[in-house]
PDB file of C-alpha atoms in Angstrom:
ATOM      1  CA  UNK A 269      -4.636 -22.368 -47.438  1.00 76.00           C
ATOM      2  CA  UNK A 270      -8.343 -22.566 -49.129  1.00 87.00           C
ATOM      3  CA  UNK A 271     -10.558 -25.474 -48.119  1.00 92.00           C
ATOM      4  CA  UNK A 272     -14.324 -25.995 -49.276  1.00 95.00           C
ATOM      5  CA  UNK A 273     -16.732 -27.265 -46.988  1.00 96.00           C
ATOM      6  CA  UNK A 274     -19.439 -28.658 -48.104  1.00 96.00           C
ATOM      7  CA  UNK A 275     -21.981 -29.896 -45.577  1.00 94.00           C
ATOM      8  CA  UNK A 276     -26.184 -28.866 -45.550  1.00 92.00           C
ATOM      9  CA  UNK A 277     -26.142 -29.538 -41.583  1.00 91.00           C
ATOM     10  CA  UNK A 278     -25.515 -25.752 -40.392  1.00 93.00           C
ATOM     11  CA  UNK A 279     -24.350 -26.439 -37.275  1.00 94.00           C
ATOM     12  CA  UNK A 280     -21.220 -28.636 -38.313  1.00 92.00           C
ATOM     13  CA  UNK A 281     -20.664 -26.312 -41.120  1.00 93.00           C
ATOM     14  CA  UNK A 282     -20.625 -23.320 -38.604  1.00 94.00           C
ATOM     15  CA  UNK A 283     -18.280 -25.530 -36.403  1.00 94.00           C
ATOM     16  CA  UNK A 284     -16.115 -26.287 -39.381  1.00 94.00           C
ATOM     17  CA  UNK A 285     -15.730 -22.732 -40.474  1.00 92.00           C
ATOM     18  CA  UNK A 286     -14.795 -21.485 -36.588  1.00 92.00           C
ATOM     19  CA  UNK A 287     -12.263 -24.629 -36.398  1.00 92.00           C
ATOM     20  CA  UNK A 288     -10.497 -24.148 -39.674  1.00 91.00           C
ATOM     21  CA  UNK A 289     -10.587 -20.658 -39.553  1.00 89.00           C
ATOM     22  CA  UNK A 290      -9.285 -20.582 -36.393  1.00 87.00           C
ATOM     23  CA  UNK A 291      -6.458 -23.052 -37.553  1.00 84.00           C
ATOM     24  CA  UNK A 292      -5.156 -19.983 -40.194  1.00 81.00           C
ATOM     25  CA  UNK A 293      -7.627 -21.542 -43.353  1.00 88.00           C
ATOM     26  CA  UNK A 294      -9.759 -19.226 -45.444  1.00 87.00           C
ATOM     27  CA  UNK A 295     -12.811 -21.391 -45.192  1.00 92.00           C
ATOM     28  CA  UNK A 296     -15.855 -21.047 -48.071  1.00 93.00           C
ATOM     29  CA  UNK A 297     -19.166 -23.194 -47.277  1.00 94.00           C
ATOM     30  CA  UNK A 298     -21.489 -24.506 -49.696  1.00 94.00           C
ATOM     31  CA  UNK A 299     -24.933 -26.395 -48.376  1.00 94.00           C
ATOM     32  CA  UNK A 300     -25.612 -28.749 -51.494  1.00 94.00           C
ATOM     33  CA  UNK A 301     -24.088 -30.490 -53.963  1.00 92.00           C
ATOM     34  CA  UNK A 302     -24.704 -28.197 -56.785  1.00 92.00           C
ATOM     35  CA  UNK A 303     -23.629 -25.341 -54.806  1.00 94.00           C
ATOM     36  CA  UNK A 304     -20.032 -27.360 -53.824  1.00 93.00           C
ATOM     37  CA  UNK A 305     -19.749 -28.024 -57.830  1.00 91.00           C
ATOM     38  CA  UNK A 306     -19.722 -24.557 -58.970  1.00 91.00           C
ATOM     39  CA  UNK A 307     -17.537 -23.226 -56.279  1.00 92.00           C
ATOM     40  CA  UNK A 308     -15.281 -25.945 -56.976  1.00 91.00           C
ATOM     41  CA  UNK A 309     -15.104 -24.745 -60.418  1.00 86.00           C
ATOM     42  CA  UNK A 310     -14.787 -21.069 -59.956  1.00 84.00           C
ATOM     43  CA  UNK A 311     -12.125 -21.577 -57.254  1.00 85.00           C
ATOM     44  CA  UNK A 312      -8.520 -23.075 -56.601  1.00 81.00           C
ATOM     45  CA  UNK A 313      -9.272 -24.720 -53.367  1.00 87.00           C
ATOM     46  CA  UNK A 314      -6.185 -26.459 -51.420  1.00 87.00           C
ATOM     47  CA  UNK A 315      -8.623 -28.904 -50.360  1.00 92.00           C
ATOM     48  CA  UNK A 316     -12.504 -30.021 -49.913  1.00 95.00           C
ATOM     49  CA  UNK A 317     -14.169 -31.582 -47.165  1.00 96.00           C
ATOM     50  CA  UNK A 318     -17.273 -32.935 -48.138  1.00 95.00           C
ATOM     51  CA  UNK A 319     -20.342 -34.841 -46.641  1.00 92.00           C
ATOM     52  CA  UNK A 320     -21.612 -37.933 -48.443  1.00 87.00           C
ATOM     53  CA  UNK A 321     -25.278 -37.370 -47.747  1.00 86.00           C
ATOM     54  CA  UNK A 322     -25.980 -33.898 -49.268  1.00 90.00           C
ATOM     55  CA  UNK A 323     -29.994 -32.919 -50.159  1.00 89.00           C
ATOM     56  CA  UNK A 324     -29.981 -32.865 -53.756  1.00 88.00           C
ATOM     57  CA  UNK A 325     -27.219 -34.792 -54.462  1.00 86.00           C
ATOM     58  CA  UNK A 326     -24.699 -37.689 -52.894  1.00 85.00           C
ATOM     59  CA  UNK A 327     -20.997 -36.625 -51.860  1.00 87.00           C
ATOM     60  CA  UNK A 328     -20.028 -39.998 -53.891  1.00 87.00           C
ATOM     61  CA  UNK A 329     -21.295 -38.377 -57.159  1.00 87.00           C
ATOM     62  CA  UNK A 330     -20.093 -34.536 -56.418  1.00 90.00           C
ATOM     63  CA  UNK A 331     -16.399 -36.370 -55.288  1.00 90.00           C
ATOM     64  CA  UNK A 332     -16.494 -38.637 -58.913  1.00 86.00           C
ATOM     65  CA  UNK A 333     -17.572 -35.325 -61.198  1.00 86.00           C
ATOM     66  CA  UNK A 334     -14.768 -33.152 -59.779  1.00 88.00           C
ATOM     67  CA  UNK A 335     -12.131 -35.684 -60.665  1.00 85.00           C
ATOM     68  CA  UNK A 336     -13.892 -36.626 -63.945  1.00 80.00           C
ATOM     69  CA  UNK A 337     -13.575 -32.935 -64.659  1.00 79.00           C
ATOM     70  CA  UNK A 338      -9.938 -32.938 -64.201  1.00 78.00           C
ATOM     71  CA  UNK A 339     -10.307 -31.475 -60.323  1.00 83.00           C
ATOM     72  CA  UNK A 340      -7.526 -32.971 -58.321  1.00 84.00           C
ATOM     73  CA  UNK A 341      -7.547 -31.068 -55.300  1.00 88.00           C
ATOM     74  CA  UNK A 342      -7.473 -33.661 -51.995  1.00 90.00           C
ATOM     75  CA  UNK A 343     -11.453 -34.549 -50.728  1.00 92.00           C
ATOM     76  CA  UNK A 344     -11.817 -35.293 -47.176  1.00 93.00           C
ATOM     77  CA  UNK A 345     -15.337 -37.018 -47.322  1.00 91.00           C
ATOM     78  CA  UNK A 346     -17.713 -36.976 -44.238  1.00 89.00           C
ATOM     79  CA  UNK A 347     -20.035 -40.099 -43.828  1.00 83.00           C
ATOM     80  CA  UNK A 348     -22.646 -40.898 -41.651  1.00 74.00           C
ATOM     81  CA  UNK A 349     -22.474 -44.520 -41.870  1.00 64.00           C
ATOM     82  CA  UNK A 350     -20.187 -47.082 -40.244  1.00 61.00           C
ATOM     83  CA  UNK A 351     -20.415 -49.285 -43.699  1.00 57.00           C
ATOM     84  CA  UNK A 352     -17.582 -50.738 -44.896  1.00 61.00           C
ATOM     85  CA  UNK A 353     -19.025 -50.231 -48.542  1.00 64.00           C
ATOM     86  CA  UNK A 354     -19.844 -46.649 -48.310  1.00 63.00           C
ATOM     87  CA  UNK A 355     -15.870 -45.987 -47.607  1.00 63.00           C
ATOM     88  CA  UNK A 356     -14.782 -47.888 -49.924  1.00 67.00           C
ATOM     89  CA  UNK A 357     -16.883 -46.180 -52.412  1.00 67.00           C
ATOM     90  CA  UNK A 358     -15.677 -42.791 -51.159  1.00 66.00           C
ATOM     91  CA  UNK A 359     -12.214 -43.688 -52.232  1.00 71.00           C
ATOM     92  CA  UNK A 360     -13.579 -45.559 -55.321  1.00 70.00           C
ATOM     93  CA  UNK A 361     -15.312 -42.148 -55.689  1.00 75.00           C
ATOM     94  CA  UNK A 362     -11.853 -40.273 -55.734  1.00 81.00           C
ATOM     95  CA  UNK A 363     -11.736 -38.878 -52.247  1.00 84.00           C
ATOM     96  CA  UNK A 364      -8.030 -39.127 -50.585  1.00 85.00           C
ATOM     97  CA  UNK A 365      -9.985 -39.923 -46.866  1.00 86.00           C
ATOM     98  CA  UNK A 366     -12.836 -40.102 -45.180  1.00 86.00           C
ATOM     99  CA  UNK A 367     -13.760 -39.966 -41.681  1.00 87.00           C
ATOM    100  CA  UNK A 368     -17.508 -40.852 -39.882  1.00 86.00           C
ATOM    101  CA  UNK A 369     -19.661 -38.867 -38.076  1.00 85.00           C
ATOM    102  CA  UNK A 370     -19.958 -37.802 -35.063  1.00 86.00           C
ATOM    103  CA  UNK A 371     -16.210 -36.657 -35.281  1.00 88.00           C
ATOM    104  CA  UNK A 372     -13.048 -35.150 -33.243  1.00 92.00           C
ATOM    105  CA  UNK A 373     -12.477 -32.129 -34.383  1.00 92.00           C
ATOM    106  CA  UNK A 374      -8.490 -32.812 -33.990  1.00 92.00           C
ATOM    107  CA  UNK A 375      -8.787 -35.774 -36.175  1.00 92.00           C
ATOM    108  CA  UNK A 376     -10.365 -33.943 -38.516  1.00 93.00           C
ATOM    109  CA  UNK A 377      -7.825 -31.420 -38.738  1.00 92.00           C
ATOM    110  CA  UNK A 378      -4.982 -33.880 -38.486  1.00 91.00           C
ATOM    111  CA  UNK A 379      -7.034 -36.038 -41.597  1.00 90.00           C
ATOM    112  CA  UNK A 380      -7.233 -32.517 -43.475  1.00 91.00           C
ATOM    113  CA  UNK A 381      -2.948 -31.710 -42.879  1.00 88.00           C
ATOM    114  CA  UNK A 382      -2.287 -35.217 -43.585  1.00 87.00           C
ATOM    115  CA  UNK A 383      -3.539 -35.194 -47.564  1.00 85.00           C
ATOM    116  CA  UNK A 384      -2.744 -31.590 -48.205  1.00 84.00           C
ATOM    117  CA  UNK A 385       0.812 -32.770 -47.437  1.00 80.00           C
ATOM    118  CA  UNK A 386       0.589 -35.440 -49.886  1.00 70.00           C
ATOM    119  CA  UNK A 387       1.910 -35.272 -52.986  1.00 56.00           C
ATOM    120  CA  UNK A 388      -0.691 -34.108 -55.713  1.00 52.00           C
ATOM    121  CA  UNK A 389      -2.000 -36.420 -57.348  1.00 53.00           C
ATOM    122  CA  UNK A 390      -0.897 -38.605 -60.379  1.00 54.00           C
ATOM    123  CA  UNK A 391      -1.762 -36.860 -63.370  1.00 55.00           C
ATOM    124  CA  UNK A 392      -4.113 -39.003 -65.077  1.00 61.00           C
ATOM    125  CA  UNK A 393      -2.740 -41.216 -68.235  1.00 73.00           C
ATOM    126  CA  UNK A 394      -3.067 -39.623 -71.684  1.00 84.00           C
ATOM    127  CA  UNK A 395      -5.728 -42.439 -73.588  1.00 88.00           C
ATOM    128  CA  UNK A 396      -4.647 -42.691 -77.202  1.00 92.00           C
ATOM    129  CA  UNK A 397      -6.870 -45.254 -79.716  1.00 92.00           C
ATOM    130  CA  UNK A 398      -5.305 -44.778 -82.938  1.00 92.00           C
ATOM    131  CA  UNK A 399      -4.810 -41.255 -83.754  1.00 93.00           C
ATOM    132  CA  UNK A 400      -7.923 -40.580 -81.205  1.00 95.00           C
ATOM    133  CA  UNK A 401      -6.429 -38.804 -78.078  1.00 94.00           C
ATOM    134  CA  UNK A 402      -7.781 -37.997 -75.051  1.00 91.00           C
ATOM    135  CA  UNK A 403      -6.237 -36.030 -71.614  1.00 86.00           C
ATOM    136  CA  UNK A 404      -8.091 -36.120 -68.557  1.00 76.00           C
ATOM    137  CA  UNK A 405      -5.658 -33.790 -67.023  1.00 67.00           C
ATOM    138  CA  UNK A 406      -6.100 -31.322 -69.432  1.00 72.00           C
ATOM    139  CA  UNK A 407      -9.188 -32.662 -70.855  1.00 76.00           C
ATOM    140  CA  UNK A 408      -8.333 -31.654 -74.122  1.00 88.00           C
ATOM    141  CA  UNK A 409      -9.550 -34.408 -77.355  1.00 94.00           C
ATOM    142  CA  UNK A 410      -8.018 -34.856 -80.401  1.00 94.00           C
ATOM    143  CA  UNK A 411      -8.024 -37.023 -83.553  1.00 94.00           C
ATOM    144  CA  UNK A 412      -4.298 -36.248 -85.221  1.00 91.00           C
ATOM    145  CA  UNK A 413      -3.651 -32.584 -84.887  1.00 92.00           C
ATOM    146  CA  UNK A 414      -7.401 -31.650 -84.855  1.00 94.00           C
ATOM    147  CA  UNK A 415      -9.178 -30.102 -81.882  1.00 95.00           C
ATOM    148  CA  UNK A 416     -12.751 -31.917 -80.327  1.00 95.00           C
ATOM    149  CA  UNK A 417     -15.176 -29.721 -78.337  1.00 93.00           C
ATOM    150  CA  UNK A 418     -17.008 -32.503 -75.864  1.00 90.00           C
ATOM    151  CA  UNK A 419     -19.251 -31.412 -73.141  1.00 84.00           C
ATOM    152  CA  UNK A 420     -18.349 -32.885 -69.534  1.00 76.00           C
ATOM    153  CA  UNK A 421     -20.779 -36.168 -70.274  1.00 81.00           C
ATOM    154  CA  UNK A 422     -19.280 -36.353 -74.167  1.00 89.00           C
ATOM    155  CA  UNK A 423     -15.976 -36.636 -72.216  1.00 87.00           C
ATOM    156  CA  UNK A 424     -16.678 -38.884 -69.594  1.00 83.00           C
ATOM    157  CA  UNK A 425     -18.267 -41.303 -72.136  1.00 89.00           C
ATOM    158  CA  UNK A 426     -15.515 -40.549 -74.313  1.00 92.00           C
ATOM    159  CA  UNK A 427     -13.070 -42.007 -71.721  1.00 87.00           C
ATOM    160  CA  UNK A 428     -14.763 -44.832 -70.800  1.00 87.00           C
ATOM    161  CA  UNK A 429     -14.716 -45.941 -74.833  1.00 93.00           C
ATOM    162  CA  UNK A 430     -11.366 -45.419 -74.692  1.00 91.00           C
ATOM    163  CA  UNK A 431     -10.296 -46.706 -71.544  1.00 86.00           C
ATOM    164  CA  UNK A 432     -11.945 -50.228 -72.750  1.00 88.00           C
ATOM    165  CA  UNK A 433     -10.821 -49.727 -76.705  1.00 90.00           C
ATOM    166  CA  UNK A 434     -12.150 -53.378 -78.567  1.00 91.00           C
ATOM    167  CA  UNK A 435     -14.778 -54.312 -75.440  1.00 92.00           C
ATOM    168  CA  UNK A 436     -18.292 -54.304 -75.790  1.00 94.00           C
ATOM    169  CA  UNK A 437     -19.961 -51.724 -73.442  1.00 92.00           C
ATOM    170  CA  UNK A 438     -23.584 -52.759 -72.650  1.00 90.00           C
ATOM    171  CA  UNK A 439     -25.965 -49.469 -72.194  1.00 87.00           C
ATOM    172  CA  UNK A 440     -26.347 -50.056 -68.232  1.00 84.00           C
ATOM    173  CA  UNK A 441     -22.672 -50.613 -68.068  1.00 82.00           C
ATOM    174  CA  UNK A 442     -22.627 -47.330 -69.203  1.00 85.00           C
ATOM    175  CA  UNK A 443     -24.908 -46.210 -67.073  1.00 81.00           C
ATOM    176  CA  UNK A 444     -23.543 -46.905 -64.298  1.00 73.00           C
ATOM    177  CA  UNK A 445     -20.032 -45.864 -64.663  1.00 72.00           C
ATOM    178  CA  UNK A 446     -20.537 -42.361 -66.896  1.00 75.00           C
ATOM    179  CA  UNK A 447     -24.238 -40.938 -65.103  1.00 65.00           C
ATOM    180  CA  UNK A 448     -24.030 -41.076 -61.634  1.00 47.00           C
ATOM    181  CA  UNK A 449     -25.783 -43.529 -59.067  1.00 41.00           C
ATOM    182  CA  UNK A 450     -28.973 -41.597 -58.948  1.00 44.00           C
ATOM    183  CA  UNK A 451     -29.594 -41.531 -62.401  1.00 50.00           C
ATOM    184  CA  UNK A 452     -32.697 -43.763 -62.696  1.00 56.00           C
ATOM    185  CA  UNK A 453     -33.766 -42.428 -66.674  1.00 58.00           C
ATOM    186  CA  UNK A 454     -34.254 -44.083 -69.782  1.00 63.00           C
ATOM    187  CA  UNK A 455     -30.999 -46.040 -71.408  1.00 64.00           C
ATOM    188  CA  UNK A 456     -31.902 -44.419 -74.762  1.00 85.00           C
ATOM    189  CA  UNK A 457     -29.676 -41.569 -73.177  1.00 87.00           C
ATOM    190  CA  UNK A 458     -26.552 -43.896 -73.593  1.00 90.00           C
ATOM    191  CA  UNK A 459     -27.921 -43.848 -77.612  1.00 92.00           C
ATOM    192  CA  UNK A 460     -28.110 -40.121 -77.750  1.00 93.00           C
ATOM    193  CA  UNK A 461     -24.538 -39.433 -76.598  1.00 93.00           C
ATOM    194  CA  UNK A 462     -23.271 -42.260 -78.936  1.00 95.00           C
ATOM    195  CA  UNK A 463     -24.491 -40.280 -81.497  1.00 95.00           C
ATOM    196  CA  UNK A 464     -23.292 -37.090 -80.448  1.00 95.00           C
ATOM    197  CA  UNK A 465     -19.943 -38.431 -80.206  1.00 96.00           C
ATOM    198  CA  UNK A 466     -20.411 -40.198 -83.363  1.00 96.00           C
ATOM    199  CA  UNK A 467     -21.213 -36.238 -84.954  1.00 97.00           C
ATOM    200  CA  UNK A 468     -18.220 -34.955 -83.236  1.00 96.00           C
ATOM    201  CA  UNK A 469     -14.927 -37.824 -83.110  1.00 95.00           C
ATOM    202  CA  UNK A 470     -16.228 -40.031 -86.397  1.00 95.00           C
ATOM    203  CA  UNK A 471     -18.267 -38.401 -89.233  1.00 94.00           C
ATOM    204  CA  UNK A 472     -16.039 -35.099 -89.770  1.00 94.00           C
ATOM    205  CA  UNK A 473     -13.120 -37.190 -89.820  1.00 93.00           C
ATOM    206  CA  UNK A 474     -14.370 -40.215 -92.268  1.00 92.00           C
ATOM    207  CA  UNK A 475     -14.056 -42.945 -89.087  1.00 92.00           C
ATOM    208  CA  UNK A 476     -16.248 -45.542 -87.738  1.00 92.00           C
ATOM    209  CA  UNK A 477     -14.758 -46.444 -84.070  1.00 94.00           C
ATOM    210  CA  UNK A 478     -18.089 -45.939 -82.135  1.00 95.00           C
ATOM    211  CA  UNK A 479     -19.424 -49.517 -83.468  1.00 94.00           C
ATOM    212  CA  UNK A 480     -23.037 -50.484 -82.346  1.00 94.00           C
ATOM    213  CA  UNK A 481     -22.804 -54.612 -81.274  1.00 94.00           C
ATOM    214  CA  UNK A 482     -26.408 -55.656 -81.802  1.00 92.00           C
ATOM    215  CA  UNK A 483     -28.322 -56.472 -78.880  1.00 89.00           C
ATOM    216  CA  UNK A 484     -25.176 -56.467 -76.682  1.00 92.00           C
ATOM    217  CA  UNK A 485     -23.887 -52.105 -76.589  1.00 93.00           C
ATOM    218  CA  UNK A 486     -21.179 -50.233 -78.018  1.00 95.00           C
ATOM    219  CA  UNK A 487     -17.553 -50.781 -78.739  1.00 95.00           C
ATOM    220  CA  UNK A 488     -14.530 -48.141 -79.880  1.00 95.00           C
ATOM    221  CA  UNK A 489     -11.798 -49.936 -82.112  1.00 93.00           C
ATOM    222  CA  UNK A 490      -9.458 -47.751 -84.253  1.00 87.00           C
ATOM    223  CA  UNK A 491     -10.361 -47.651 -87.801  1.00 78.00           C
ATOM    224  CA  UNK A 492      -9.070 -45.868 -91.344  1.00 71.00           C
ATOM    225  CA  UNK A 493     -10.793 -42.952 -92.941  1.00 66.00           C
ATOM    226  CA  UNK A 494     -13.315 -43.955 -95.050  1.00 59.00           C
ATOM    227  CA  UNK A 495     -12.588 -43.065 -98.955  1.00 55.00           C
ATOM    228  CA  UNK A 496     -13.157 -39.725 -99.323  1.00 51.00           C
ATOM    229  CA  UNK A 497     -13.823 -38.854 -95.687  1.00 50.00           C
ATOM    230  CA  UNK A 498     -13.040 -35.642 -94.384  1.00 52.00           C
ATOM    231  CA  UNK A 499      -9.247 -35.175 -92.027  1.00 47.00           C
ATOM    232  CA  UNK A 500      -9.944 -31.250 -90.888  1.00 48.00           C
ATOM    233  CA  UNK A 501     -11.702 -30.437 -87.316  1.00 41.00           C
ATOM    234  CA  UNK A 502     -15.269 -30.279 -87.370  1.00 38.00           C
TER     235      UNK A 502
END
């Protein structure tokens, strides 16, 4: 068994790796949030535990951008706090647990058995807006048999569109459920990935879903080709 740990404090990562280690896991550290992203990617881990408070980056949004890229491997998240609301946004993050600092080691290691035993989970529902298709367990995109190449934020807008087909979106809606908390940037960057969607899910294909709502957002309904728009893959 493989677990990530991914923790800037060097001590409890030290104490981690002896633990685990010593408990028959192959243990890999990472000391930010970056660093736990692209090992996470590179690597089939059995599971992760990870600290909410990293230095350049919260666990919340490192837990949220593995599962929004399709990573379903059980999270153990670390927190410092005794607030109710940071749990609950751990889970609503997509961790399977969490446990607070200081810790038992035992429980720890108990907490980490307990959701590798679990079941994996749920593979995610297949979105489908008229012939538009999207998989987050795959994250493959399609409109009829064609193809889309979306980067991981044209996805994860992509899915929130979908997810909400016929509702108006407002920008810092948007915001706030596609860029993560500590995004604190212009909302013209909701505009720009409108319209690279727009480029890569409407225009090659003759459609208008993305609709602009004036002074309210966006909105994705399901629409025909337009005459003499293009069916092939951009």
């Amino acid at each position: 068994m493989r677990v990530l740990v991914v923790e800037d404090d060097t001590d409890v990562s030290a104490l981690l790796r002896s633990a685990l280690t010593r408990q028959g896991w192959a243990v890999d550290v990472a000391g930010t949030g970056d660093e736990g992203l692209w090992m996470a990617r590179e690597h089939a881990y059995d599971a992760v535990v990870l600290d909410g408070q990293l230095p350049d980056r919260d666990g919340f949004s490192v837990c949220r951008q593995l599962r929004d890229e399709g990573r379903w491997m059980p999270v153990l998240m670390l927190t410092g706090r005794q607030s109710v609301d940071d749990r609950v946004a751990g889970l609503d993050a997509g961790a399977d647990d969490y446990l607070t600092k200081p810790f038992a080691l035992p429980e720890l290691q108990a907490r980490l058995r307990a959701v590798t035993r679990r079941e994996a989970k749920e593979r995610p529902t297949v979105l489908t807006v008229g012939d538009l298709v999207l998989d987050p367990g795959s994250r493959e995109v399609r409109r009829g048999d064609a193809g889309i190449e979306l980067t991981a934020k044209e996805f994860a807008l992509l899915r929130e569109f979908m997810a909400n087909a016929g509702q108006v979106l407002s920008r810092q809606e948007l915001i706030e459920r596609v860029w993560d908390f500590a995004y604190d940037g212009d909302s013209n960057v909701v505009d720009v990935y409108v319209r690279y969607l727009r480029e890569k899910v409407d225009r090659p294909f003759g459609r208008q879903d993305l609709q602009t709502v004036r002074g309210a957002g966006y909105r994705l309904v399901p629409s025909e080709p337009a005459a003499g728009g293009g069916t092939g893959a951009p």
